[in-house]
Coordinates of C-alpha atoms in Angstrom, one line a residue:
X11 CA -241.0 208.5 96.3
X12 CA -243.1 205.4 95.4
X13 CA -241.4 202.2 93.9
X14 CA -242.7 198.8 93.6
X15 CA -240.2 196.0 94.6
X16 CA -240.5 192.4 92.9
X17 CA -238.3 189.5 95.0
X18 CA -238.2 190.1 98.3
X19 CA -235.3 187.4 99.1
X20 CA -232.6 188.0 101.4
X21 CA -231.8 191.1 99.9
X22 CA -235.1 192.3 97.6
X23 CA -236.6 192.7 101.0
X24 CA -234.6 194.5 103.1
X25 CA -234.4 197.1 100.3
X26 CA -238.3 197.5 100.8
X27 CA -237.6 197.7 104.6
X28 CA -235.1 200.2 104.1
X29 CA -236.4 202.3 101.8
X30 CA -239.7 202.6 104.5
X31 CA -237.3 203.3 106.7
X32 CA -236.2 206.7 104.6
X33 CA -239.4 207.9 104.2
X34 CA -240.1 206.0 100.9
X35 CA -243.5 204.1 99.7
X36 CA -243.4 200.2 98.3
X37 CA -245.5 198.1 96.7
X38 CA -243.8 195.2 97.1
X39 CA -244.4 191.5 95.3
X40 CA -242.8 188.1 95.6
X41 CA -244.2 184.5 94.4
X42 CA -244.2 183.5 98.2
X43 CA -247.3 185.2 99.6
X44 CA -245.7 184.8 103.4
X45 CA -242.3 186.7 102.1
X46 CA -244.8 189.6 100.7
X47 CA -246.8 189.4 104.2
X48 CA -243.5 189.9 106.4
X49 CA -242.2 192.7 104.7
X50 CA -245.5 194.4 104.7
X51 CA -245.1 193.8 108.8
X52 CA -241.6 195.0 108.9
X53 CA -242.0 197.9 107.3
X54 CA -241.6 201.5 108.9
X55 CA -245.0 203.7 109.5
X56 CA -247.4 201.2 107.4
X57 CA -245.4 202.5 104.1
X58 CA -245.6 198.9 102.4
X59 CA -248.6 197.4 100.2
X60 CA -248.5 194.0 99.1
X61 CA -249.3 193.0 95.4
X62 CA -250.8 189.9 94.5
X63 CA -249.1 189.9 91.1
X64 CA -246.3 191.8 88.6
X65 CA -249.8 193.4 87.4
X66 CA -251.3 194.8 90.6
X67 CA -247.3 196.6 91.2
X68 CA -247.9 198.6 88.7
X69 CA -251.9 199.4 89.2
X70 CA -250.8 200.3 92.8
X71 CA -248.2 202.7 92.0
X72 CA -249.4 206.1 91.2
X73 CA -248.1 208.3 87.8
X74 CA -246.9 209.9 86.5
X75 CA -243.6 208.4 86.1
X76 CA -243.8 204.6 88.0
X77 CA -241.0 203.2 89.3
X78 CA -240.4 198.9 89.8
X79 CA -237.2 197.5 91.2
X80 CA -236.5 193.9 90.2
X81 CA -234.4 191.9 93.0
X82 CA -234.5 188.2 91.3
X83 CA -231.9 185.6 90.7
X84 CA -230.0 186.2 87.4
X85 CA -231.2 184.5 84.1
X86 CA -234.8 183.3 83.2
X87 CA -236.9 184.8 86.0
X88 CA -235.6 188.0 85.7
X89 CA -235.4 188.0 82.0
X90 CA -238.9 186.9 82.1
X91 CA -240.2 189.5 85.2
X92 CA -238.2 193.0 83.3
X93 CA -240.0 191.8 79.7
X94 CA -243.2 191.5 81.6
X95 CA -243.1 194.9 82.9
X96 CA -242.4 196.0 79.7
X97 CA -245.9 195.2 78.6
X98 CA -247.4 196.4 81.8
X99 CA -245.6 200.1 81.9
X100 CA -245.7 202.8 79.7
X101 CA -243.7 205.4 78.1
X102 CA -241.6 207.7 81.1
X103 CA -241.7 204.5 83.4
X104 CA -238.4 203.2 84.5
X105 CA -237.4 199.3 85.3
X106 CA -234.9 198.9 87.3
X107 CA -232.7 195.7 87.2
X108 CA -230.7 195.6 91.2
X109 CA -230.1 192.0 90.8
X110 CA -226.6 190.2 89.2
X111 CA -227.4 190.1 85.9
X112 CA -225.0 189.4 82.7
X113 CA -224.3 193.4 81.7
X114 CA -225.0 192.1 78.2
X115 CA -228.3 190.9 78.3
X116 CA -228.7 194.8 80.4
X117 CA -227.8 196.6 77.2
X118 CA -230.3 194.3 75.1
X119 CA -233.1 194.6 77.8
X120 CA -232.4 198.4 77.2
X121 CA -233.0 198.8 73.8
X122 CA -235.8 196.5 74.1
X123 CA -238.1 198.7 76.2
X124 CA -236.3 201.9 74.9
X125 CA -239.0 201.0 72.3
X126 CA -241.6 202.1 74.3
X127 CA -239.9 205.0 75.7
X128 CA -239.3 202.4 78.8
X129 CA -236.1 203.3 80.7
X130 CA -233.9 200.4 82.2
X131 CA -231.5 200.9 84.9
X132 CA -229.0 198.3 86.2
X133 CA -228.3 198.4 89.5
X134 CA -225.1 196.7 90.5
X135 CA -226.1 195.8 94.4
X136 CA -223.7 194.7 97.2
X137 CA -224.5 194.8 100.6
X138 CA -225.9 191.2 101.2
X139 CA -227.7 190.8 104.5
X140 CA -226.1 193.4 106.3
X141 CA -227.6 196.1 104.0
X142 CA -230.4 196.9 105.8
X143 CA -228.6 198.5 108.4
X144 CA -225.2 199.2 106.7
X145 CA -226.8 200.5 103.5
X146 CA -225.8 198.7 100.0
X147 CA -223.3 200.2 97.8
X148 CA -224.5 200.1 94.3
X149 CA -223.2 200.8 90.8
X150 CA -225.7 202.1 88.1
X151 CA -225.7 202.7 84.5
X152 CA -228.7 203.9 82.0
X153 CA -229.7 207.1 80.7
X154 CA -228.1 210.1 82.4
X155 CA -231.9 211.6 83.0
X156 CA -233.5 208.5 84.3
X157 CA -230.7 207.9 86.9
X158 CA -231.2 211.4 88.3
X159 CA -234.8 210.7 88.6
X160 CA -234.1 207.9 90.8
X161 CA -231.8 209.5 93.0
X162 CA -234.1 209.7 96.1
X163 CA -233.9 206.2 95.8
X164 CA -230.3 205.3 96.0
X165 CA -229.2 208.1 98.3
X166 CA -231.4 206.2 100.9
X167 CA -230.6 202.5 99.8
X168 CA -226.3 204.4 100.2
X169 CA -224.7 203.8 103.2
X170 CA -223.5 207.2 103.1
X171 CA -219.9 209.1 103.8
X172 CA -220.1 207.4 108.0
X173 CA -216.7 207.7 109.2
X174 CA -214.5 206.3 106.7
X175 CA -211.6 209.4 106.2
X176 CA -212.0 211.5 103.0
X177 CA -209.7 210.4 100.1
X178 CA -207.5 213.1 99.9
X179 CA -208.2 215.2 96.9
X180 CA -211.7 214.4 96.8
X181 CA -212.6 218.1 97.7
X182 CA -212.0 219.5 94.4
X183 CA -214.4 220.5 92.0
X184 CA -215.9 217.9 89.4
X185 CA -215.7 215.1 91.5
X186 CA -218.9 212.9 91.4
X187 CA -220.0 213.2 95.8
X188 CA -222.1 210.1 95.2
X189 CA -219.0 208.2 94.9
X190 CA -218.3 209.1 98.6
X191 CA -221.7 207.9 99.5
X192 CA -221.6 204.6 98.4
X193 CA -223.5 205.0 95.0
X194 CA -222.2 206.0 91.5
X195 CA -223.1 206.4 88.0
X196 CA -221.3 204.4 85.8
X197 CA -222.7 205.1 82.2
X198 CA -224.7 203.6 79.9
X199 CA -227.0 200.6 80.3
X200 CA -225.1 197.5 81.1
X201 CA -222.3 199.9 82.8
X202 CA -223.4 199.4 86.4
X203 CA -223.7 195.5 86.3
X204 CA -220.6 194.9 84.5
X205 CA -218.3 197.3 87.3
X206 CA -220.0 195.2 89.7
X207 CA -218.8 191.7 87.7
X208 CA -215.4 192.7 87.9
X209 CA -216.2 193.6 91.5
X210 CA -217.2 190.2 92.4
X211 CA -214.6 188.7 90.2
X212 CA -212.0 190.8 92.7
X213 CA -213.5 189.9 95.2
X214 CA -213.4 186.1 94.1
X215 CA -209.7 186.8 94.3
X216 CA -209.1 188.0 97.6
X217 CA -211.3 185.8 99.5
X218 CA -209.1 182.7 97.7
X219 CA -206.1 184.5 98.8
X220 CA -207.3 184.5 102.9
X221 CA -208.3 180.9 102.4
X222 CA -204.9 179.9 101.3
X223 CA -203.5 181.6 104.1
X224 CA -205.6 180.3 107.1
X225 CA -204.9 176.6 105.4
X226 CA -201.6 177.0 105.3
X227 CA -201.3 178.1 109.0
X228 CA -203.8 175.4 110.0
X229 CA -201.4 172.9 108.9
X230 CA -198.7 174.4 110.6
X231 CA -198.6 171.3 112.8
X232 CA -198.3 168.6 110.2
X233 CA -196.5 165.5 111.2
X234 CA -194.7 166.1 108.2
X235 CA -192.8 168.9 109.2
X236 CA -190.0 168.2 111.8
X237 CA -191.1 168.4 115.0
X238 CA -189.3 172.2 115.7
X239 CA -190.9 173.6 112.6
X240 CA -194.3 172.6 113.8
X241 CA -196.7 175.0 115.4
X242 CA -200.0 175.0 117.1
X243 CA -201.5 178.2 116.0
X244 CA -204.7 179.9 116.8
X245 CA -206.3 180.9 114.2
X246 CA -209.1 183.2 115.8
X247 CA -206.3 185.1 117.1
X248 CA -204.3 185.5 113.7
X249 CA -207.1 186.8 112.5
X250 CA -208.2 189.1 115.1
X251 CA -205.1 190.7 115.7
X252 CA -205.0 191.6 111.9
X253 CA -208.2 192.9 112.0
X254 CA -206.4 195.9 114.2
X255 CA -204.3 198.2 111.8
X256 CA -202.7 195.5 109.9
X257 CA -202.8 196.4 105.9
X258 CA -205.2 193.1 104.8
X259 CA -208.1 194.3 107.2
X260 CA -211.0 194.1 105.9
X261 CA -214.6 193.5 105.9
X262 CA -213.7 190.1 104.5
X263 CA -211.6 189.1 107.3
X264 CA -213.7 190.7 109.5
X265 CA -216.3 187.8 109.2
X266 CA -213.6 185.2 109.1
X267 CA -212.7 186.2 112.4
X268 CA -216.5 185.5 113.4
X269 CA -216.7 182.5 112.1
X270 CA -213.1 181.1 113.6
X271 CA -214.0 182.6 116.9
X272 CA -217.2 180.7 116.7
X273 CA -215.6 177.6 115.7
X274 CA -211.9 177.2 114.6
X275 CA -212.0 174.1 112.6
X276 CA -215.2 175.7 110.6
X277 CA -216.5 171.9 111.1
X278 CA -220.2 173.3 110.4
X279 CA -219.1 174.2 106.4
X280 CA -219.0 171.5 104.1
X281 CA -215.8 173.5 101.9
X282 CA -218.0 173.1 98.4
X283 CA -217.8 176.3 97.7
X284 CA -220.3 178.0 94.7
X285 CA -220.2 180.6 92.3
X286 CA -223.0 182.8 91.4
X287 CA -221.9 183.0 87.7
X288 CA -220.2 186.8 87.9
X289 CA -216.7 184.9 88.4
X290 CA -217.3 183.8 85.0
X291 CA -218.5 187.1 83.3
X292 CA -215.5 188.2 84.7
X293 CA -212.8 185.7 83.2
X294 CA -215.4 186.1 80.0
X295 CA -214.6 189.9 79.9
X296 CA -210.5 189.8 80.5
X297 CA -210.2 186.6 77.6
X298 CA -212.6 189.3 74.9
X299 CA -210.1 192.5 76.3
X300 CA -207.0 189.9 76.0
X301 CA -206.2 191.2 79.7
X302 CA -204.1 188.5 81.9
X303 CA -206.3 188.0 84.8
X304 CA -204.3 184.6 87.0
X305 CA -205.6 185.2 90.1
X306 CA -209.4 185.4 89.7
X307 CA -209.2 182.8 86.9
X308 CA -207.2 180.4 89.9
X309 CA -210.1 181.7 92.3
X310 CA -212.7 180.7 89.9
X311 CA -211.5 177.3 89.0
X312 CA -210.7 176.6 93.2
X313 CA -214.3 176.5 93.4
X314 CA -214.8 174.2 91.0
X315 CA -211.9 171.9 92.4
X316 CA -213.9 172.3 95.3
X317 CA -217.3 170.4 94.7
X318 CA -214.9 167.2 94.1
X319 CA -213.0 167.3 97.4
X320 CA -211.7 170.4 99.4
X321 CA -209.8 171.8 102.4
X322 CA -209.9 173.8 105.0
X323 CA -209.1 176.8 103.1
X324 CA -212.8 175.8 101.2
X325 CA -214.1 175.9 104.6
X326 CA -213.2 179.4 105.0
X327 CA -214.4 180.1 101.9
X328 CA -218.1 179.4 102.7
X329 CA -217.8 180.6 105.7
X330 CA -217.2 184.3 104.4
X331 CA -219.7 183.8 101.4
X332 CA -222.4 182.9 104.9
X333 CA -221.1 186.0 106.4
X334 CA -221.6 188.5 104.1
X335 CA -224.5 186.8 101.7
X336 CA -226.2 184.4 104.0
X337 CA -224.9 181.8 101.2
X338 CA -225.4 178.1 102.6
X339 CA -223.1 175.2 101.5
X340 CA -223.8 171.4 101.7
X341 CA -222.8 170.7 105.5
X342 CA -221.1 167.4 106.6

């Protein structure tokens, strides 16, 4: 298939690169002429054309049903790039939204161009910088008809079933395969980024809850404690020997141990830790469903602590959010 690609950031363009990679065609488009010329270079077999602007995407992509993928920063810039290719694309083309947009302004967006017979899919995307060779997993919603059309797409963007056992059951009839790929439909418009909100608002959660932990054991050795209650521990080690069958592996510690093995006392990491605004939606979300929600709201509001003075369990917080998003704090 052909799709045109607007953003080509740490993410937006390894998604062009992968999709060239699957036998897909781009026309790909960022505000940084270099960015559009490097992806053009990476690209597999020549299958990437640069576009000089959001109009030239869609005169390079060939009908009858064109396809753009917007991979921009949530708020004004992509409000502003999806209404613009609402004016540009006609009835039967289909927008696609794959950054981390607010799942409300997704259902407004839709009924917008759903005016012009436009169809709008949000694509919840995670995968950060490792996506191009891992695959991104991604949550969708939209009409049923224009998500099928777009299969071709995701199936290659998936990371795909790998090695990771079956879920037992998952064999029977009526279960959705896609699931098992890495990619799933989640419903209507607005559906895809909001699972992907409380994703990141989980996420939020359990990153605050290895932070904690690596702090506490770092000052293990407080001159505080009495002197037989104090221990030197290594911390690359703690978290490397979890990382083998203990029941809190995980990706997330995974790139904790990379970044204590690199340097334990994370020195390079300022601790002010950010938050990309889906921690919010999230606490947002569970205050309108009256749902109790204590840790993420506590991981939320750690960050905020932590732009006015932090620890070392800050530290490890930024260093996970540079392992798996190329996110980079303040340093020291």
């Amino acid at each position: 298939m052909q799709i045109g690609i607007v953003g080509l950031g740490r993410m937006g363009g390894n998604i062009a690169v992968r999709l060239t990679r699957h036998g897909h065609d781009v026309v790909v488009y960022d505000r940084d002429t270099a960015a559009v010329e490097k992806i053009v270079a990476r690209a597999e077999g020549g299958r990437a054309t640069g576009a000089s602007s959001l109009a030239d995407v869609v005169a390079k992509l060939a009908g009858p049903r064109r396809i753009v993928w917007s991979m921009l920063p949530a708020g004004e810039i992509t409000e502003e790039t999806v209404m613009s290719l609402g004016g540009l694309m006609h009835h039967g083309d289909i927008v696609i939204d794959g950054g981390n947009s607010y799942y409300k302004d997704d259902i407004r967006r839709a009924k917008t161009l759903a005016e012009k017979g436009i169809d709008y899919i949000d694509v919840g995307t995670s995968g950060g910088v490792w996506g191009l060779e891992r695959g991104y997993c991604m949550m969708y919603g939209g009409a049923r008809e224009a998500a099928e059309h777009i299969d071709p797409i995701l199936a290659a963007l998936a990371p795909g079933i790998g090695d990771i056992p079956r879920t037992p059951g998952r064999d029977r009839d009526g279960v959705d395969r896609r699931a098992e790929e890495g990619y799933l439909y989640c419903g209507p418009a607005g559906s895809g980024h909001f699972v992907k909100m409380i994703h990141n608002g989980i996420e939020y959660g359990m990153m605050q809850a290895f932070a904690e932990g690596f702090d506490v054991m770092y000052r293990k050795d407080s001159p505080l404690l009495p002197e037989d209650e104090r221990f030197s521990l290594n911390l690359a080690d703690i978290a490397e020997v979890w990382r083998r069958g203990s029941v809190v592996s995980s990706w997330l510690l995974d790139l904790t141990a990379q970044a204590l093995t690199k340097n334990e006392t994370l020195s390079e990491f300022s601790g002010e830790v950010n938050d990309s605004g889906e921690g919010r939606w999230t606490i947002e979300a569970a205050i309108e469903e009256a749902v109790p929600v204590p840790v993420m709201a506590a991981a939320l509001f750690t960050r905020f602590r932590s732009r006015s003075g932090n620890t070392f369990s800050e530290k490890v917080l930024s260093a996970m959010r540079y392992g798996f998003g190329g996110h980079v704090e303040t340093k020291e």
